mmCIF file of C-alpha atoms in Angstrom:
data_model
loop_
_atom_site.group_PDB
_atom_site.id
_atom_site.type_symbol
_atom_site.label_atom_id
_atom_site.label_comp_id
_atom_site.label_asym_id
_atom_site.label_seq_id
_atom_site.Cartn_x
_atom_site.Cartn_y
_atom_site.Cartn_z
ATOM 1 C CA MET X 19 121.806 36.272 39.145
ATOM 2 C CA ASN X 20 124.341 38.633 38.146
ATOM 3 C CA ALA X 21 124.908 36.997 34.573
ATOM 4 C CA ILE X 22 127.961 38.151 32.744
ATOM 5 C CA VAL X 23 127.082 39.340 28.813
ATOM 6 C CA PRO X 24 129.123 37.911 26.636
ATOM 7 C CA LYS X 25 130.753 39.555 23.205
ATOM 8 C CA ARG X 26 128.512 39.793 20.256
ATOM 9 C CA LEU X 27 129.816 40.121 16.764
ATOM 10 C CA GLU X 28 128.129 42.446 14.254
ATOM 11 C CA GLY X 29 128.706 43.832 11.012
ATOM 12 C CA ALA X 30 131.437 42.718 8.569
ATOM 13 C CA GLU X 31 133.041 40.638 11.927
ATOM 14 C CA LEU X 32 130.209 38.777 12.026
ATOM 15 C CA GLU X 33 129.760 37.474 8.581
ATOM 16 C CA ALA X 34 133.768 36.834 8.397
ATOM 17 C CA PHE X 35 133.562 34.580 11.684
ATOM 18 C CA GLY X 36 130.442 33.278 10.158
ATOM 19 C CA ASN X 37 132.252 32.469 6.788
ATOM 20 C CA GLU X 38 134.985 30.513 8.780
ATOM 21 C CA ILE X 39 132.433 28.516 10.561
ATOM 22 C CA GLU X 40 130.804 27.660 7.425
ATOM 23 C CA ALA X 41 134.020 26.453 5.273
ATOM 24 C CA LEU X 42 134.850 24.356 8.158
ATOM 25 C CA ARG X 43 131.306 22.899 8.249
ATOM 26 C CA GLN X 44 132.025 22.386 4.122
ATOM 27 C CA GLU X 45 135.834 20.675 4.902
ATOM 28 C CA VAL X 46 134.420 18.255 6.987
ATOM 29 C CA MET X 47 130.991 17.455 5.263
ATOM 30 C CA SER X 48 132.997 16.697 1.833
ATOM 31 C CA SER X 49 135.593 14.442 4.062
ATOM 32 C CA LEU X 50 132.811 11.881 4.903
ATOM 33 C CA GLY X 51 133.386 8.324 3.611
ATOM 34 C CA GLU X 52 134.607 4.455 4.979
ATOM 35 C CA ARG X 53 136.035 5.592 8.291
ATOM 36 C CA ASP X 54 132.577 7.318 9.475
ATOM 37 C CA GLU X 55 130.526 4.079 8.386
ATOM 38 C CA ALA X 56 132.826 2.138 9.350
ATOM 39 C CA TYR X 57 132.020 3.865 13.008
ATOM 40 C CA LEU X 58 128.590 3.732 12.608
ATOM 41 C CA ARG X 59 128.093 0.286 11.797
ATOM 42 C CA ARG X 60 130.512 -0.355 14.977
ATOM 43 C CA ILE X 61 128.131 1.257 17.157
ATOM 44 C CA LEU X 62 124.961 -0.673 15.632
ATOM 45 C CA ARG X 63 126.579 -3.433 16.450
ATOM 46 C CA TRP X 64 127.734 -2.704 20.325
ATOM 47 C CA GLN X 65 124.150 -1.416 20.831
ATOM 48 C CA ARG X 66 122.967 -4.996 19.296
ATOM 49 C CA GLY X 67 125.313 -6.792 21.388
ATOM 50 C CA THR X 68 124.692 -5.141 24.747
ATOM 51 C CA GLU X 69 120.514 -5.292 24.120
ATOM 52 C CA ILE X 70 121.140 -9.203 23.670
ATOM 53 C CA GLY X 71 123.641 -9.692 26.617
ATOM 54 C CA GLY X 72 121.509 -7.590 28.657
ATOM 55 C CA ARG X 73 117.948 -9.670 27.918
ATOM 56 C CA ALA X 74 119.631 -12.501 28.317
ATOM 57 C CA LEU X 75 121.990 -12.243 31.740
ATOM 58 C CA LEU X 76 118.283 -10.885 33.174
ATOM 59 C CA PHE X 77 116.613 -14.038 32.064
ATOM 60 C CA ALA X 78 119.115 -15.476 35.156
ATOM 61 C CA GLY X 79 118.152 -12.650 37.177
ATOM 62 C CA TRP X 80 117.312 -14.181 40.282
ATOM 63 C CA LEU X 81 121.164 -14.072 40.843
ATOM 64 C CA PRO X 82 122.301 -10.616 42.079
ATOM 65 C CA PRO X 83 125.234 -10.555 39.814
ATOM 66 C CA ALA X 84 123.512 -11.509 36.588
ATOM 67 C CA TRP X 85 120.949 -8.739 37.334
ATOM 68 C CA LEU X 86 123.524 -6.076 38.203
ATOM 69 C CA ALA X 87 125.108 -7.056 34.885
ATOM 70 C CA GLY X 88 122.063 -7.488 32.406
ATOM 71 C CA THR X 89 120.548 -4.458 33.987
ATOM 72 C CA ALA X 90 124.115 -2.478 33.233
ATOM 73 C CA LEU X 91 124.153 -4.037 29.428
ATOM 74 C CA LEU X 92 120.651 -3.197 29.083
ATOM 75 C CA SER X 93 120.909 0.621 30.407
ATOM 76 C CA ILE X 94 124.004 0.862 27.868
ATOM 77 C CA SER X 95 121.794 -0.499 24.933
ATOM 78 C CA LYS X 96 119.348 2.326 25.527
ATOM 79 C CA ILE X 97 121.404 5.327 25.911
ATOM 80 C CA LEU X 98 123.293 4.269 22.936
ATOM 81 C CA GLU X 99 120.657 3.592 20.887
ATOM 82 C CA ASN X 100 118.264 7.153 22.013
ATOM 83 C CA MET X 101 121.566 9.284 21.900
ATOM 84 C CA GLU X 102 124.698 8.251 19.561
ATOM 85 C CA ILE X 103 122.319 6.271 17.103
ATOM 86 C CA GLY X 104 118.411 7.603 17.170
ATOM 87 C CA HIS X 105 118.840 11.390 18.063
ATOM 88 C CA ASN X 106 121.869 11.542 15.458
ATOM 89 C CA VAL X 107 120.147 9.386 12.784
ATOM 90 C CA MET X 108 116.923 11.777 12.797
ATOM 91 C CA HIS X 109 118.990 14.932 12.424
ATOM 92 C CA GLY X 110 120.038 13.228 9.228
ATOM 93 C CA GLN X 111 123.846 13.075 9.483
ATOM 94 C CA TRP X 112 124.085 9.524 8.080
ATOM 95 C CA ASP X 113 121.413 10.182 5.305
ATOM 96 C CA TRP X 114 124.212 10.520 2.697
ATOM 97 C CA LEU X 115 124.899 6.455 3.453
ATOM 98 C CA GLN X 116 121.519 6.066 1.466
ATOM 99 C CA ASP X 117 121.010 3.445 3.926
ATOM 100 C CA GLU X 118 116.980 3.396 3.835
ATOM 101 C CA ARG X 119 117.398 1.822 7.647
ATOM 102 C CA LEU X 120 119.486 4.804 8.703
ATOM 103 C CA ARG X 121 117.154 7.645 7.040
ATOM 104 C CA GLY X 122 116.833 10.580 8.869
ATOM 105 C CA ASP X 123 113.014 11.362 8.345
ATOM 106 C CA VAL X 124 112.101 7.453 8.702
ATOM 107 C CA TYR X 125 113.731 6.201 11.787
ATOM 108 C CA GLU X 126 111.704 5.380 14.855
ATOM 109 C CA TRP X 127 114.153 4.990 18.240
ATOM 110 C CA ASP X 128 113.474 2.462 20.826
ATOM 111 C CA ASN X 129 111.531 5.404 23.359
ATOM 112 C CA VAL X 130 107.930 6.596 24.259
ATOM 113 C CA CYS X 131 107.843 9.678 22.104
ATOM 114 C CA PRO X 132 106.826 9.123 18.493
ATOM 115 C CA SER X 133 109.753 10.466 16.161
ATOM 116 C CA ASP X 134 107.990 12.557 13.779
ATOM 117 C CA GLN X 135 106.570 14.462 16.898
ATOM 118 C CA TRP X 136 110.746 14.620 18.126
ATOM 119 C CA ARG X 137 111.881 15.557 14.599
ATOM 120 C CA HIS X 138 109.159 18.743 15.020
ATOM 121 C CA SER X 139 109.982 19.550 18.601
ATOM 122 C CA HIS X 140 113.964 19.163 18.661
ATOM 123 C CA ASN X 141 115.200 19.245 15.194
ATOM 124 C CA TYR X 142 113.013 22.378 13.765
ATOM 125 C CA MET X 143 111.918 24.289 16.708
ATOM 126 C CA HIS X 144 114.651 23.730 19.182
ATOM 127 C CA HIS X 145 117.314 24.172 16.543
ATOM 128 C CA THR X 146 116.064 27.054 14.750
ATOM 129 C CA TYR X 147 114.714 29.111 17.617
ATOM 130 C CA THR X 148 117.838 27.556 20.043
ATOM 131 C CA ASN X 149 117.720 30.040 23.606
ATOM 132 C CA ILE X 150 115.122 32.328 22.122
ATOM 133 C CA VAL X 151 112.785 32.758 25.393
ATOM 134 C CA GLY X 152 109.065 32.359 23.756
ATOM 135 C CA LYS X 153 109.785 30.279 20.657
ATOM 136 C CA ASP X 154 112.418 27.470 22.225
ATOM 137 C CA ARG X 155 110.157 25.362 24.009
ATOM 138 C CA ASP X 156 113.343 23.645 25.642
ATOM 139 C CA VAL X 157 113.591 26.762 27.553
ATOM 140 C CA GLY X 158 112.166 25.230 30.519
ATOM 141 C CA TYR X 159 110.032 22.625 28.791
ATOM 142 C CA GLY X 160 106.876 24.546 29.314
ATOM 143 C CA ILE X 161 107.021 23.645 33.022
ATOM 144 C CA MET X 162 110.318 25.261 34.416
ATOM 145 C CA ARG X 163 111.750 28.715 34.251
ATOM 146 C CA MET X 164 115.192 28.651 33.089
ATOM 147 C CA SER X 165 115.640 32.490 32.315
ATOM 148 C CA GLU X 166 114.973 35.519 33.829
ATOM 149 C CA ASP X 167 113.075 36.825 30.951
ATOM 150 C CA GLN X 168 110.407 34.419 31.986
ATOM 151 C CA GLU X 169 107.614 35.250 33.825
ATOM 152 C CA TRP X 170 107.984 34.164 37.532
ATOM 153 C CA HIS X 171 104.747 32.149 38.406
ATOM 154 C CA PRO X 172 104.594 30.526 42.230
ATOM 155 C CA VAL X 173 104.148 26.918 40.937
ATOM 156 C CA TYR X 174 107.794 27.876 39.882
ATOM 157 C CA ARG X 175 108.657 27.804 43.754
ATOM 158 C CA PHE X 176 108.199 23.912 43.289
ATOM 159 C CA GLN X 177 110.653 23.106 40.352
ATOM 160 C CA PRO X 178 113.700 22.132 41.761
ATOM 161 C CA LEU X 179 111.375 19.298 43.350
ATOM 162 C CA TYR X 180 109.754 18.171 40.382
ATOM 163 C CA ASN X 181 112.644 18.772 38.460
ATOM 164 C CA TRP X 182 113.812 15.252 39.664
ATOM 165 C CA VAL X 183 110.540 13.825 38.484
ATOM 166 C CA LEU X 184 110.669 15.266 35.204
ATOM 167 C CA ALA X 185 114.310 13.696 34.922
ATOM 168 C CA GLY X 186 112.921 10.281 35.949
ATOM 169 C CA LEU X 187 110.144 10.338 33.961
ATOM 170 C CA PHE X 188 112.161 12.332 30.918
ATOM 171 C CA GLN X 189 111.174 10.289 28.144
ATOM 172 C CA TRP X 190 107.799 10.763 28.566
ATOM 173 C CA GLY X 191 108.271 14.168 29.049
ATOM 174 C CA VAL X 192 109.947 14.014 25.546
ATOM 175 C CA ALA X 193 106.959 12.363 23.890
ATOM 176 C CA LEU X 194 104.560 14.850 25.435
ATOM 177 C CA HIS X 195 106.770 18.310 24.853
ATOM 178 C CA ASP X 196 105.260 18.540 21.166
ATOM 179 C CA VAL X 197 101.624 18.628 22.459
ATOM 180 C CA GLU X 198 102.005 22.298 23.938
ATOM 181 C CA PHE X 199 99.637 21.784 26.656
ATOM 182 C CA ASP X 200 99.741 25.909 26.798
ATOM 183 C CA GLN X 201 98.861 26.352 23.466
ATOM 184 C CA VAL X 202 95.745 24.752 23.760
ATOM 185 C CA ILE X 203 94.599 26.122 26.860
ATOM 186 C CA THR X 204 95.135 29.443 25.321
ATOM 187 C CA ARG X 205 93.514 27.937 21.828
ATOM 188 C CA ARG X 206 96.610 28.496 19.669
ATOM 189 C CA LYS X 207 96.494 24.539 19.126
ATOM 190 C CA THR X 208 93.125 23.220 18.275
ATOM 191 C CA LEU X 209 91.968 20.503 20.638
ATOM 192 C CA ARG X 210 91.598 18.420 17.422
ATOM 193 C CA GLU X 211 95.165 18.394 16.664
ATOM 194 C CA ALA X 212 96.640 18.053 20.181
ATOM 195 C CA TRP X 213 94.224 14.527 20.849
ATOM 196 C CA GLN X 214 95.897 13.328 17.570
ATOM 197 C CA GLN X 215 99.032 13.812 18.722
ATOM 198 C CA LEU X 216 98.170 12.186 22.136
ATOM 199 C CA ARG X 217 96.870 9.126 19.997
ATOM 200 C CA GLU X 218 99.953 8.685 18.485
ATOM 201 C CA ILE X 219 101.441 9.060 21.762
ATOM 202 C CA GLY X 220 99.456 6.481 23.089
ATOM 203 C CA ARG X 221 100.386 3.815 20.189
ATOM 204 C CA LYS X 222 104.196 4.432 20.177
ATOM 205 C CA SER X 223 104.042 4.186 24.313
ATOM 206 C CA ARG X 224 101.609 1.166 24.230
ATOM 207 C CA ARG X 225 104.125 -0.522 21.874
ATOM 208 C CA GLN X 226 107.222 0.317 24.484
ATOM 209 C CA VAL X 227 105.667 -0.870 27.835
ATOM 210 C CA LEU X 228 104.403 -4.202 26.152
ATOM 211 C CA LYS X 229 108.050 -4.830 25.023
ATOM 212 C CA ASP X 230 109.816 -4.227 28.299
ATOM 213 C CA TYR X 231 107.389 -4.408 31.024
ATOM 214 C CA LEU X 232 104.753 -7.615 29.445
ATOM 215 C CA LEU X 233 106.797 -9.346 26.512
ATOM 216 C CA PHE X 234 110.073 -9.847 27.826
ATOM 217 C CA PRO X 235 108.962 -10.322 31.842
ATOM 218 C CA LEU X 236 105.971 -13.249 29.987
ATOM 219 C CA LEU X 237 109.207 -14.474 28.209
ATOM 220 C CA ALA X 238 111.452 -15.012 31.515
ATOM 221 C CA GLY X 239 108.335 -16.830 33.023
ATOM 222 C CA PRO X 240 109.244 -17.761 36.901
ATOM 223 C CA GLY X 241 111.596 -15.025 36.338
ATOM 224 C CA ALA X 242 109.063 -11.991 35.134
ATOM 225 C CA LEU X 243 109.862 -9.940 38.432
ATOM 226 C CA PRO X 244 113.995 -9.947 37.688
ATOM 227 C CA VAL X 245 113.297 -8.937 33.951
ATOM 228 C CA LEU X 246 110.772 -6.777 34.907
ATOM 229 C CA ALA X 247 112.393 -4.720 37.984
ATOM 230 C CA GLY X 248 115.633 -4.717 35.329
ATOM 231 C CA ASN X 249 113.718 -3.143 32.190
ATOM 232 C CA VAL X 250 111.872 -0.405 34.395
ATOM 233 C CA SER X 251 115.952 0.532 35.665
ATOM 234 C CA ALA X 252 117.260 1.006 32.757
ATOM 235 C CA ASN X 253 114.747 2.918 31.506
ATOM 236 C CA LEU X 254 115.593 4.932 34.570
ATOM 237 C CA VAL X 255 118.954 4.890 34.142
ATOM 238 C CA ARG X 256 118.654 6.504 30.038
ATOM 239 C CA ASN X 257 115.846 9.128 31.598
ATOM 240 C CA LEU X 258 118.473 10.591 34.232
ATOM 241 C CA TRP X 259 121.039 10.342 31.868
ATOM 242 C CA SER X 260 119.922 11.685 28.880
ATOM 243 C CA TYR X 261 118.046 14.255 31.590
ATOM 244 C CA ALA X 262 121.648 15.276 32.801
ATOM 245 C CA ILE X 263 123.286 15.736 29.227
ATOM 246 C CA ILE X 264 121.046 17.637 27.799
ATOM 247 C CA PHE X 265 120.133 20.233 30.522
ATOM 248 C CA CYS X 266 123.985 20.634 31.011
ATOM 249 C CA GLY X 267 123.760 21.547 26.676
ATOM 250 C CA HIS X 268 121.901 24.604 27.726
ATOM 251 C CA PHE X 269 121.772 25.781 31.398
ATOM 252 C CA PRO X 270 125.127 26.053 33.062
ATOM 253 C CA ASP X 271 126.334 29.390 33.624
ATOM 254 C CA GLY X 272 127.679 31.107 30.773
ATOM 255 C CA VAL X 273 124.945 30.700 28.434
ATOM 256 C CA SER X 274 123.216 33.376 26.430
ATOM 257 C CA MET X 275 119.196 33.418 26.279
ATOM 258 C CA PHE X 276 117.881 35.335 23.634
ATOM 259 C CA THR X 277 114.735 37.672 23.170
ATOM 260 C CA GLU X 278 112.826 37.498 19.786
ATOM 261 C CA GLN X 279 113.575 40.854 18.746
ATOM 262 C CA GLU X 280 117.825 40.035 18.729
ATOM 263 C CA ALA X 281 116.939 37.329 16.378
ATOM 264 C CA GLU X 282 114.876 39.197 14.070
ATOM 265 C CA GLY X 283 116.722 39.672 10.429
ATOM 266 C CA GLU X 284 119.290 37.134 11.568
ATOM 267 C CA THR X 285 121.828 35.805 9.075
ATOM 268 C CA ARG X 286 123.277 32.502 9.010
ATOM 269 C CA ALA X 287 126.151 34.363 10.315
ATOM 270 C CA GLY X 288 124.050 35.307 13.153
ATOM 271 C CA TRP X 289 122.699 31.982 13.597
ATOM 272 C CA TYR X 290 126.068 30.764 13.643
ATOM 273 C CA GLN X 291 126.875 32.752 16.549
ATOM 274 C CA ARG X 292 123.491 32.413 18.714
ATOM 275 C CA GLN X 293 124.148 28.426 18.705
ATOM 276 C CA LEU X 294 127.394 29.224 19.915
ATOM 277 C CA LEU X 295 126.700 31.338 22.523
ATOM 278 C CA GLY X 296 123.727 29.222 23.583
ATOM 279 C CA SER X 297 124.902 26.257 23.927
ATOM 280 C CA SER X 298 127.538 24.781 26.406
ATOM 281 C CA ASN X 299 130.162 21.489 25.988
ATOM 282 C CA LEU X 300 131.207 19.107 28.527
ATOM 283 C CA GLU X 301 134.718 18.085 28.847
ATOM 284 C CA GLY X 302 135.487 14.057 29.147
ATOM 285 C CA GLY X 303 137.151 10.914 27.628
ATOM 286 C CA ARG X 304 135.939 9.168 24.297
ATOM 287 C CA LEU X 305 133.940 6.901 26.033
ATOM 288 C CA PHE X 306 132.045 9.806 27.709
ATOM 289 C CA HIS X 307 131.588 11.502 24.763
ATOM 290 C CA ILE X 308 129.971 8.301 22.887
ATOM 291 C CA MET X 309 127.799 7.674 25.645
ATOM 292 C CA SER X 310 126.339 11.533 25.270
ATOM 293 C CA GLY X 311 125.776 11.024 21.756
ATOM 294 C CA HIS X 312 128.487 13.450 21.549
ATOM 295 C CA LEU X 313 126.345 15.730 23.014
ATOM 296 C CA SER X 314 128.976 16.986 25.253
ATOM 297 C CA HIS X 315 130.069 18.905 22.145
ATOM 298 C CA GLN X 316 127.050 20.633 22.384
ATOM 299 C CA ILE X 317 128.112 23.732 20.617
ATOM 300 C CA GLU X 318 129.523 21.786 17.707
ATOM 301 C CA HIS X 319 126.667 19.761 17.719
ATOM 302 C CA HIS X 320 123.999 23.076 17.004
ATOM 303 C CA LEU X 321 126.923 24.537 14.406
ATOM 304 C CA PHE X 322 126.689 21.470 12.389
ATOM 305 C CA PRO X 323 123.919 19.576 13.697
ATOM 306 C CA ASP X 324 123.565 17.240 10.168
ATOM 307 C CA MET X 325 127.389 16.309 10.745
ATOM 308 C CA PRO X 326 128.365 12.956 11.933
ATOM 309 C CA ALA X 327 128.183 13.890 15.818
ATOM 310 C CA HIS X 328 132.113 11.295 16.566
ATOM 311 C CA ARG X 329 133.564 14.371 13.911
ATOM 312 C CA TYR X 330 132.543 16.758 16.998
ATOM 313 C CA ALA X 331 135.841 15.803 18.587
ATOM 314 C CA GLU X 332 138.148 16.489 15.782
ATOM 315 C CA ILE X 333 136.834 19.838 15.218
ATOM 316 C CA GLY X 334 136.055 21.243 18.764
ATOM 317 C CA PRO X 335 140.100 22.693 19.299
ATOM 318 C CA ARG X 336 139.268 24.171 15.492
ATOM 319 C CA VAL X 337 136.098 25.807 16.170
ATOM 320 C CA GLU X 338 137.655 27.286 20.191
ATOM 321 C CA GLU X 339 140.373 28.525 18.105
ATOM 322 C CA ILE X 340 138.298 30.554 15.463
ATOM 323 C CA CYS X 341 136.108 31.344 18.393
ATOM 324 C CA ALA X 342 139.450 33.012 20.574
ATOM 325 C CA ARG X 343 139.923 35.254 17.568
ATOM 326 C CA TYR X 344 137.343 36.735 17.403
ATOM 327 C CA GLY X 345 136.962 37.447 21.130
ATOM 328 C CA LEU X 346 133.940 35.242 21.719
ATOM 329 C CA PRO X 347 133.750 32.832 24.750
ATOM 330 C CA TYR X 348 133.298 28.903 24.381
ATOM 331 C CA ASN X 349 131.761 27.591 27.271
ATOM 332 C CA SER X 350 133.027 24.233 28.204
ATOM 333 C CA GLY X 351 133.530 22.365 31.873
ATOM 334 C CA GLY X 352 133.572 19.207 33.656
ATOM 335 C CA PHE X 353 130.148 17.170 33.987
ATOM 336 C CA ARG X 354 130.233 17.692 37.638
ATOM 337 C CA LYS X 355 130.757 21.631 37.591
ATOM 338 C CA GLN X 356 128.175 22.467 35.085
ATOM 339 C CA PHE X 357 125.604 20.144 36.261
ATOM 340 C CA PHE X 358 125.914 22.294 39.744
ATOM 341 C CA SER X 359 125.567 25.289 37.886
ATOM 342 C CA VAL X 360 122.715 24.081 36.078
ATOM 343 C CA LEU X 361 120.750 22.538 39.384
ATOM 344 C CA ARG X 362 121.634 25.681 41.093
ATOM 345 C CA ARG X 363 120.251 27.948 38.284
ATOM 346 C CA ILE X 364 116.792 25.660 38.786
ATOM 347 C CA SER X 365 117.162 26.804 42.242
ATOM 348 C CA GLN X 366 117.885 30.564 41.897
ATOM 349 C CA LEU X 367 115.064 31.301 39.377
ATOM 350 C CA SER X 368 112.584 29.327 41.645
ATOM 351 C CA ARG X 369 112.153 32.165 43.464
ATOM 352 C CA ARG X 370 110.399 35.135 43.545
ATOM 353 C CA PRO X 371 112.590 38.184 41.603
ATOM 354 C CA GLU X 372 113.100 41.143 43.645
ATOM 355 C CA PRO X 373 111.368 44.396 43.010
ATOM 356 C CA GLN X 374 114.049 46.231 41.943
ATOM 357 C CA ALA X 375 114.949 42.791 39.571
ATOM 358 C CA LEU X 376 111.448 43.309 38.004
ATOM 359 C CA ALA X 377 111.914 47.394 37.557
ATOM 360 C CA ALA X 378 114.971 46.363 35.535
#
């Protein structure tokens, strides 16, 4: 891979850039109000409506049109709950509403991953150390080589194949992410700590499995099998979609990786610059953005993780204009282009580096 290293600001120019980004954040956060709350309440109604409609149609799932429509609605419901509601609520984007059901520190989502563990692995580790190789565990999720700075291992030869296993079982990968098995093996984390986390995952996943794969199928009586198949399919669709959106956020062409040394002594402005250079946007219509949880605006999300995500589309052009004035790249592209470049990166980095590349 011959990656082009983008421009990086330093000194007074970097601080001026950071001040403009921070001013934009303050402007939006001070304007939150009724229309933001109305948007969220609308999304909550859509999510509940599609879930009720989907599960009701699956009860008539012996009829193929009902099964297809029920599975589609349940898939949409699960995507909305995990991405536009759960992910964003747990970032604290709606804490200002002072609604106890939508508090970021207590919300529990429809996913086998316990929310407390996700808040640590994602909100803290990923958003603090974004794309710092060796610190951000989302760089390869501990099983894949996604940066040339990661040491190659023979097992990576197979990552173009097991990448698809991760995609299909994505919620389970997310659930096990914070256990950090590699840290246990190297004794930087105790077995007791890991076991406690595994027990929490067991309790949460048991509830999820019983709900989708036992309770609702049994309620359908003779129609249990179509309901079971619909629930399995909806979870698979949600897993594949969330995997694709998330991988397109940090691994397409043009996204930068960082070393721990590069982040030493980093100011707020430096953090803003790293979030910008380590993220990439996806272009699409309003429905596409909603169904991605607005993670299609990955750059704005990483600059402003606690800002209600539906505002990202409004401020994206202003962020891009600021970047253009400072000569910084604003990485954005269509879904097919960005996802293809992610798959190409996975394939290229699976190969053993040439000796000259190792020496360099």
